[in-house]
PDB file of C-alpha atoms and ligand atoms in Angstrom:
ATOM      1  CA  THR A1375     123.089  36.199 140.016  1.00  0.00           C
ATOM      2  CA  SER A1376     120.031  38.224 140.828  1.00  0.00           C
ATOM      3  CA  GLN A1377     121.499  41.673 141.372  1.00  0.00           C
ATOM      4  CA  THR A1378     124.252  41.905 138.807  1.00  0.00           C
ATOM      5  CA  SER A1379     123.641  41.270 135.155  1.00  0.00           C
ATOM      6  CA  SER A1380     126.399  39.588 133.241  1.00  0.00           C
ATOM      7  CA  SER A1381     128.364  41.576 130.719  1.00  0.00           C
ATOM      8  CA  SER A1382     129.171  38.659 128.487  1.00  0.00           C
ATOM      9  CA  SER A1383     126.239  38.787 126.097  1.00  0.00           C
ATOM     10  CA  SER A1384     125.848  42.535 125.666  1.00  0.00           C
ATOM     11  CA  SER A1385     128.102  45.498 125.083  1.00  0.00           C
ATOM     12  CA  LEU A1386     125.517  48.185 125.721  1.00  0.00           C
ATOM     13  CA  PRO A1387     124.369  49.462 129.093  1.00  0.00           C
ATOM     14  CA  PRO A1388     120.641  49.037 129.680  1.00  0.00           C
ATOM     15  CA  PRO A1389     118.438  51.966 128.726  1.00  0.00           C
ATOM     16  CA  ALA A1390     117.893  54.500 131.516  1.00  0.00           C
ATOM     17  CA  SER A1391     120.912  53.253 133.420  1.00  0.00           C
ATOM     18  CA  HIS A1392     123.524  55.566 134.896  1.00  0.00           C
ATOM     19  CA  PHE A1393     127.278  55.146 134.902  1.00  0.00           C
ATOM     20  CA  ILE A1394     128.725  54.745 138.392  1.00  0.00           C
ATOM     21  CA  GLY A1395     132.354  53.920 137.775  1.00  0.00           C
ATOM     22  CA  ARG A1396     134.829  51.299 136.680  1.00  0.00           C
ATOM     23  CA  LYS A1397     134.299  47.986 138.393  1.00  0.00           C
ATOM     24  CA  GLU A1398     137.970  47.730 139.383  1.00  0.00           C
ATOM     25  CA  ASP A1399     137.694  51.067 141.219  1.00  0.00           C
ATOM     26  CA  ILE A1400     134.505  50.026 143.010  1.00  0.00           C
ATOM     27  CA  VAL A1401     136.053  46.705 144.000  1.00  0.00           C
ATOM     28  CA  LYS A1402     139.086  48.530 145.357  1.00  0.00           C
ATOM     29  CA  ALA A1403     136.988  51.074 147.261  1.00  0.00           C
ATOM     30  CA  GLY A1404     134.413  48.496 148.396  1.00  0.00           C
ATOM     31  CA  ARG A1405     131.750  51.197 148.542  1.00  0.00           C
ATOM     32  CA  VAL A1406     130.951  54.142 146.335  1.00  0.00           C
ATOM     33  CA  THR A1407     128.214  56.724 146.784  1.00  0.00           C
ATOM     34  CA  LYS A1408     126.806  58.801 143.986  1.00  0.00           C
ATOM     35  CA  LEU A1409     123.976  61.187 143.243  1.00  0.00           C
ATOM     36  CA  VAL A1410     122.312  59.293 140.391  1.00  0.00           C
ATOM     37  CA  ASN A1411     120.385  61.132 137.694  1.00  0.00           C
ATOM     38  CA  GLY A1412     120.644  64.291 139.775  1.00  0.00           C
ATOM     39  CA  CYS A1413     117.983  62.999 142.125  1.00  0.00           C
ATOM     40  CA  ARG A1414     118.899  59.967 144.165  1.00  0.00           C
ATOM     41  CA  ASP A1415     121.734  59.282 146.620  1.00  0.00           C
ATOM     42  CA  VAL A1416     122.804  55.719 145.939  1.00  0.00           C
ATOM     43  CA  LEU A1417     125.335  53.430 147.590  1.00  0.00           C
ATOM     44  CA  VAL A1418     127.011  50.853 145.358  1.00  0.00           C
ATOM     45  CA  LEU A1419     128.948  48.215 147.202  1.00  0.00           C
ATOM     46  CA  TYR A1420     131.018  45.216 146.343  1.00  0.00           C
ATOM     47  CA  HIS A1421     130.954  42.165 148.563  1.00  0.00           C
ATOM     48  CA  GLN A1422     132.212  38.644 147.877  1.00  0.00           C
ATOM     49  CA  GLY A1423     132.221  38.979 144.113  1.00  0.00           C
ATOM     50  CA  GLN A1424     128.856  40.686 143.914  1.00  0.00           C
ATOM     51  CA  LEU A1425     127.741  44.278 143.321  1.00  0.00           C
ATOM     52  CA  TYR A1426     124.710  45.749 145.072  1.00  0.00           C
ATOM     53  CA  ALA A1427     123.018  49.142 144.971  1.00  0.00           C
ATOM     54  CA  MET A1428     120.596  50.758 147.385  1.00  0.00           C
ATOM     55  CA  ASP A1429     119.546  54.133 148.728  1.00  0.00           C
ATOM     56  CA  MET A1430     122.517  55.355 150.729  1.00  0.00           C
ATOM     57  CA  HIS A1431     120.590  56.767 153.727  1.00  0.00           C
ATOM     58  CA  CYS A1432     119.224  54.189 156.156  1.00  0.00           C
ATOM     59  CA  TYR A1433     115.432  54.015 156.242  1.00  0.00           C
ATOM     60  CA  HIS A1434     115.369  54.325 160.028  1.00  0.00           C
ATOM     61  CA  SER A1435     116.884  57.768 160.574  1.00  0.00           C
ATOM     62  CA  GLY A1436     119.031  58.412 157.543  1.00  0.00           C
ATOM     63  CA  GLY A1437     122.254  56.791 158.809  1.00  0.00           C
ATOM     64  CA  ALA A1438     125.221  56.472 156.448  1.00  0.00           C
ATOM     65  CA  LEU A1439     124.991  52.888 155.249  1.00  0.00           C
ATOM     66  CA  LYS A1440     128.302  53.222 153.454  1.00  0.00           C
ATOM     67  CA  ASN A1441     129.983  52.869 156.845  1.00  0.00           C
ATOM     68  CA  GLY A1442     128.037  49.756 157.832  1.00  0.00           C
ATOM     69  CA  ASP A1443     129.473  46.277 158.273  1.00  0.00           C
ATOM     70  CA  ILE A1444     128.174  43.406 156.199  1.00  0.00           C
ATOM     71  CA  GLU A1445     127.062  40.373 158.176  1.00  0.00           C
ATOM     72  CA  GLU A1446     124.930  37.327 157.582  1.00  0.00           C
ATOM     73  CA  PHE A1447     121.698  36.759 159.515  1.00  0.00           C
ATOM     74  CA  ASN A1448     119.666  33.656 158.850  1.00  0.00           C
ATOM     75  CA  GLY A1449     121.719  33.053 155.720  1.00  0.00           C
ATOM     76  CA  LEU A1450     120.888  36.535 154.398  1.00  0.00           C
ATOM     77  CA  LEU A1451     123.645  39.051 153.748  1.00  0.00           C
ATOM     78  CA  CYS A1452     122.818  42.341 155.426  1.00  0.00           C
ATOM     79  CA  ILE A1453     124.342  45.751 155.808  1.00  0.00           C
ATOM     80  CA  VAL A1454     124.273  46.779 159.451  1.00  0.00           C
ATOM     81  CA  CYS A1455     123.611  50.491 159.827  1.00  0.00           C
ATOM     82  CA  PRO A1456     126.343  52.073 161.958  1.00  0.00           C
ATOM     83  CA  TRP A1457     123.841  54.390 163.701  1.00  0.00           C
ATOM     84  CA  HIS A1458     121.432  52.021 165.482  1.00  0.00           C
ATOM     85  CA  LYS A1459     122.484  48.656 164.043  1.00  0.00           C
ATOM     86  CA  TYR A1460     119.417  48.015 161.922  1.00  0.00           C
ATOM     87  CA  LYS A1461     119.976  45.112 159.550  1.00  0.00           C
ATOM     88  CA  ILE A1462     119.027  45.493 155.888  1.00  0.00           C
ATOM     89  CA  THR A1463     119.257  42.656 153.382  1.00  0.00           C
ATOM     90  CA  LEU A1464     121.510  43.426 150.428  1.00  0.00           C
ATOM     91  CA  GLU A1465     119.360  41.569 147.919  1.00  0.00           C
ATOM     92  CA  GLY A1466     115.928  42.849 148.798  1.00  0.00           C
ATOM     93  CA  GLY A1467     116.263  45.822 151.137  1.00  0.00           C
ATOM     94  CA  GLU A1468     114.258  44.056 153.819  1.00  0.00           C
ATOM     95  CA  GLY A1469     114.570  45.181 157.406  1.00  0.00           C
ATOM     96  CA  LEU A1470     115.250  42.265 159.746  1.00  0.00           C
ATOM     97  CA  TYR A1471     114.389  42.117 163.410  1.00  0.00           C
ATOM     98  CA  GLN A1472     114.943  39.578 166.117  1.00  0.00           C
ATOM     99  CA  ALA A1473     111.650  38.053 167.185  1.00  0.00           C
ATOM    100  CA  VAL A1474     111.297  36.375 170.567  1.00  0.00           C
ATOM    101  CA  ASP A1475     109.717  32.910 170.356  1.00  0.00           C
ATOM    102  CA  ASP A1476     108.232  32.924 173.843  1.00  0.00           C
ATOM    103  CA  PRO A1477     108.680  35.962 176.113  1.00  0.00           C
ATOM    104  CA  LEU A1478     108.367  33.782 179.228  1.00  0.00           C
ATOM    105  CA  ALA A1479     110.902  31.142 178.237  1.00  0.00           C
ATOM    106  CA  LYS A1480     114.321  31.174 179.878  1.00  0.00           C
ATOM    107  CA  PRO A1481     116.722  31.518 178.271  1.00  0.00           C
ATOM    108  CA  LEU A1482     114.945  33.635 175.645  1.00  0.00           C
ATOM    109  CA  ARG A1483     115.055  32.168 172.188  1.00  0.00           C
ATOM    110  CA  THR A1484     114.963  34.485 169.206  1.00  0.00           C
ATOM    111  CA  HIS A1485     114.968  34.227 165.452  1.00  0.00           C
ATOM    112  CA  TRP A1486     115.278  36.712 162.592  1.00  0.00           C
ATOM    113  CA  ARG A1487     112.139  37.928 160.895  1.00  0.00           C
ATOM    114  CA  SER A1488     111.500  40.355 158.058  1.00  0.00           C
ATOM    115  CA  LYS A1489     109.712  43.654 158.500  1.00  0.00           C
ATOM    116  CA  GLY A1490     109.279  43.823 154.724  1.00  0.00           C
ATOM    117  CA  VAL A1491     111.082  45.977 152.178  1.00  0.00           C
ATOM    118  CA  LYS A1492     112.308  49.145 153.882  1.00  0.00           C
ATOM    119  CA  GLN A1493     115.305  50.213 151.812  1.00  0.00           C
ATOM    120  CA  ARG A1494     115.003  50.886 148.080  1.00  0.00           C
ATOM    121  CA  ILE A1495     117.277  48.549 146.144  1.00  0.00           C
ATOM    122  CA  HIS A1496     118.465  49.483 142.656  1.00  0.00           C
ATOM    123  CA  LYS A1497     119.662  47.317 139.794  1.00  0.00           C
ATOM    124  CA  VAL A1498     123.355  47.035 139.014  1.00  0.00           C
ATOM    125  CA  THR A1499     124.655  46.103 135.594  1.00  0.00           C
ATOM    126  CA  GLU A1500     128.233  45.588 134.525  1.00  0.00           C
ATOM    127  CA  VAL A1501     129.215  46.087 130.898  1.00  0.00           C
ATOM    128  CA  ASN A1502     132.845  45.595 129.890  1.00  0.00           C
ATOM    129  CA  GLY A1503     134.119  46.612 133.304  1.00  0.00           C
ATOM    130  CA  ASP A1504     131.843  49.651 133.579  1.00  0.00           C
ATOM    131  CA  VAL A1505     129.208  49.613 136.313  1.00  0.00           C
ATOM    132  CA  PHE A1506     125.760  51.127 135.801  1.00  0.00           C
ATOM    133  CA  VAL A1507     122.779  51.570 138.080  1.00  0.00           C
ATOM    134  CA  THR A1508     119.173  51.561 136.968  1.00  0.00           C
ATOM    135  CA  LEU A1509     117.023  53.325 139.523  1.00  0.00           C
ATOM    136  CA  ASN A1510     114.161  51.324 140.936  1.00  0.00           C
ATOM    137  CA  GLU A1511     111.266  53.611 140.129  1.00  0.00           C
ATOM    138  CA  SER A1512     108.530  51.393 141.441  1.00  0.00           C
ATOM    139  CA  GLY A1513     105.681  53.648 142.559  1.00  0.00           C
ATOM    140  CA  GLU A1514     105.306  51.779 145.820  1.00  0.00           C
ATOM    141  CA  ALA A1515     106.497  53.955 148.716  1.00  0.00           C
ATOM    142  CA  ILE A1516     109.536  52.548 150.521  1.00  0.00           C
ATOM    143  CA  GLU A1517     110.622  53.982 153.846  1.00  0.00           C
ATOM    144  CA  SER A1518     114.101  54.995 152.676  1.00  0.00           C
ATOM    145  CA  ASP A1519     112.451  57.403 150.196  1.00  0.00           C
ATOM    146  CA  VAL A1520     111.958  59.828 153.076  1.00  0.00           C
ATOM    147  CA  TYR A1521     115.679  60.599 153.224  1.00  0.00           C
ATOM    148  CA  GLN A1522     115.978  61.473 149.572  1.00  0.00           C
ATOM    149  CA  THR A1523     114.525  64.951 149.709  1.00  0.00           C
ATOM    150  CA  GLU A1524     116.511  68.026 148.751  1.00  0.00           C
ATOM    151  CA  LYS A1525     116.086  69.355 152.268  1.00  0.00           C
ATOM    152  CA  TYR A1526     117.519  66.232 153.846  1.00  0.00           C
ATOM    153  CA  ARG A1527     120.514  66.219 151.528  1.00  0.00           C
ATOM    154  CA  THR A1528     121.259  69.829 152.403  1.00  0.00           C
ATOM    155  CA  SER A1529     121.165  69.276 156.154  1.00  0.00           C
ATOM    156  CA  PHE A1530     123.076  66.020 155.766  1.00  0.00           C
ATOM    157  CA  LEU A1531     125.933  67.756 153.948  1.00  0.00           C
ATOM    158  CA  LYS A1532     126.159  70.467 156.600  1.00  0.00           C
ATOM    159  CA  ALA A1533     126.207  68.002 159.477  1.00  0.00           C
TER     160      ALA A1533
HETATM  161 FE1  FES B2563     120.132  53.331 160.569  1.00  0.00          FE
HETATM  162 FE2  FES B2563     119.015  54.119 162.826  1.00  0.00          FE
HETATM  163  S1  FES B2563     119.670  55.318 161.166  1.00  0.00           S
HETATM  164  S2  FES B2563     119.667  52.171 162.268  1.00  0.00           S
END
C-alpha cells in the first residue's frame, strides 16, 4: 500500500521517524493526535485496514480533522472537515471541490475536481506493531502549514 510500509521485512523504524503508539491502540481509538518532534500537530487515523497521517488542523480555517467523517468521493477516500465540510483526500491531502459542468443546464450536473495538495500528508510506518510517523519536510509550502505555528496552537488550546 502507498501510505503504510510493511513491517515484515524490517525490524527497525525508519531513520527520523517518530513513535506514535501501538497499532492496536490506534486501531481501537480510530484516530490519534500527537505533537510530533515537538513541532508538528499530526493526526494519525486508521480506516479500513490502512493507517494515514496528516496535519491535524484543516487547511481551510484550522478545523479539527480528527472529528471528521471519512467518505468516498469519486473513488477517493476523504476526511470531511467537521467545520465547513471541506473534503481532503487521505492519500494525497488534495482538496476536492464540486465543479459544475454547465451553469445553465437544468438540473445542474457536477463532478469532483482537485484543488491540488492542500493538507500536508506524512508517512506512516508500522514495525512489529509499533506505529511511526516520518514528517513530510518537503520545502514546498502547503496551505495546512499555516495552522502549525506556536501562536495558533496556543489559541487553539485555549478555545
Ligand atoms: Fe475545515 Fe473550514 S476549517 S472546512
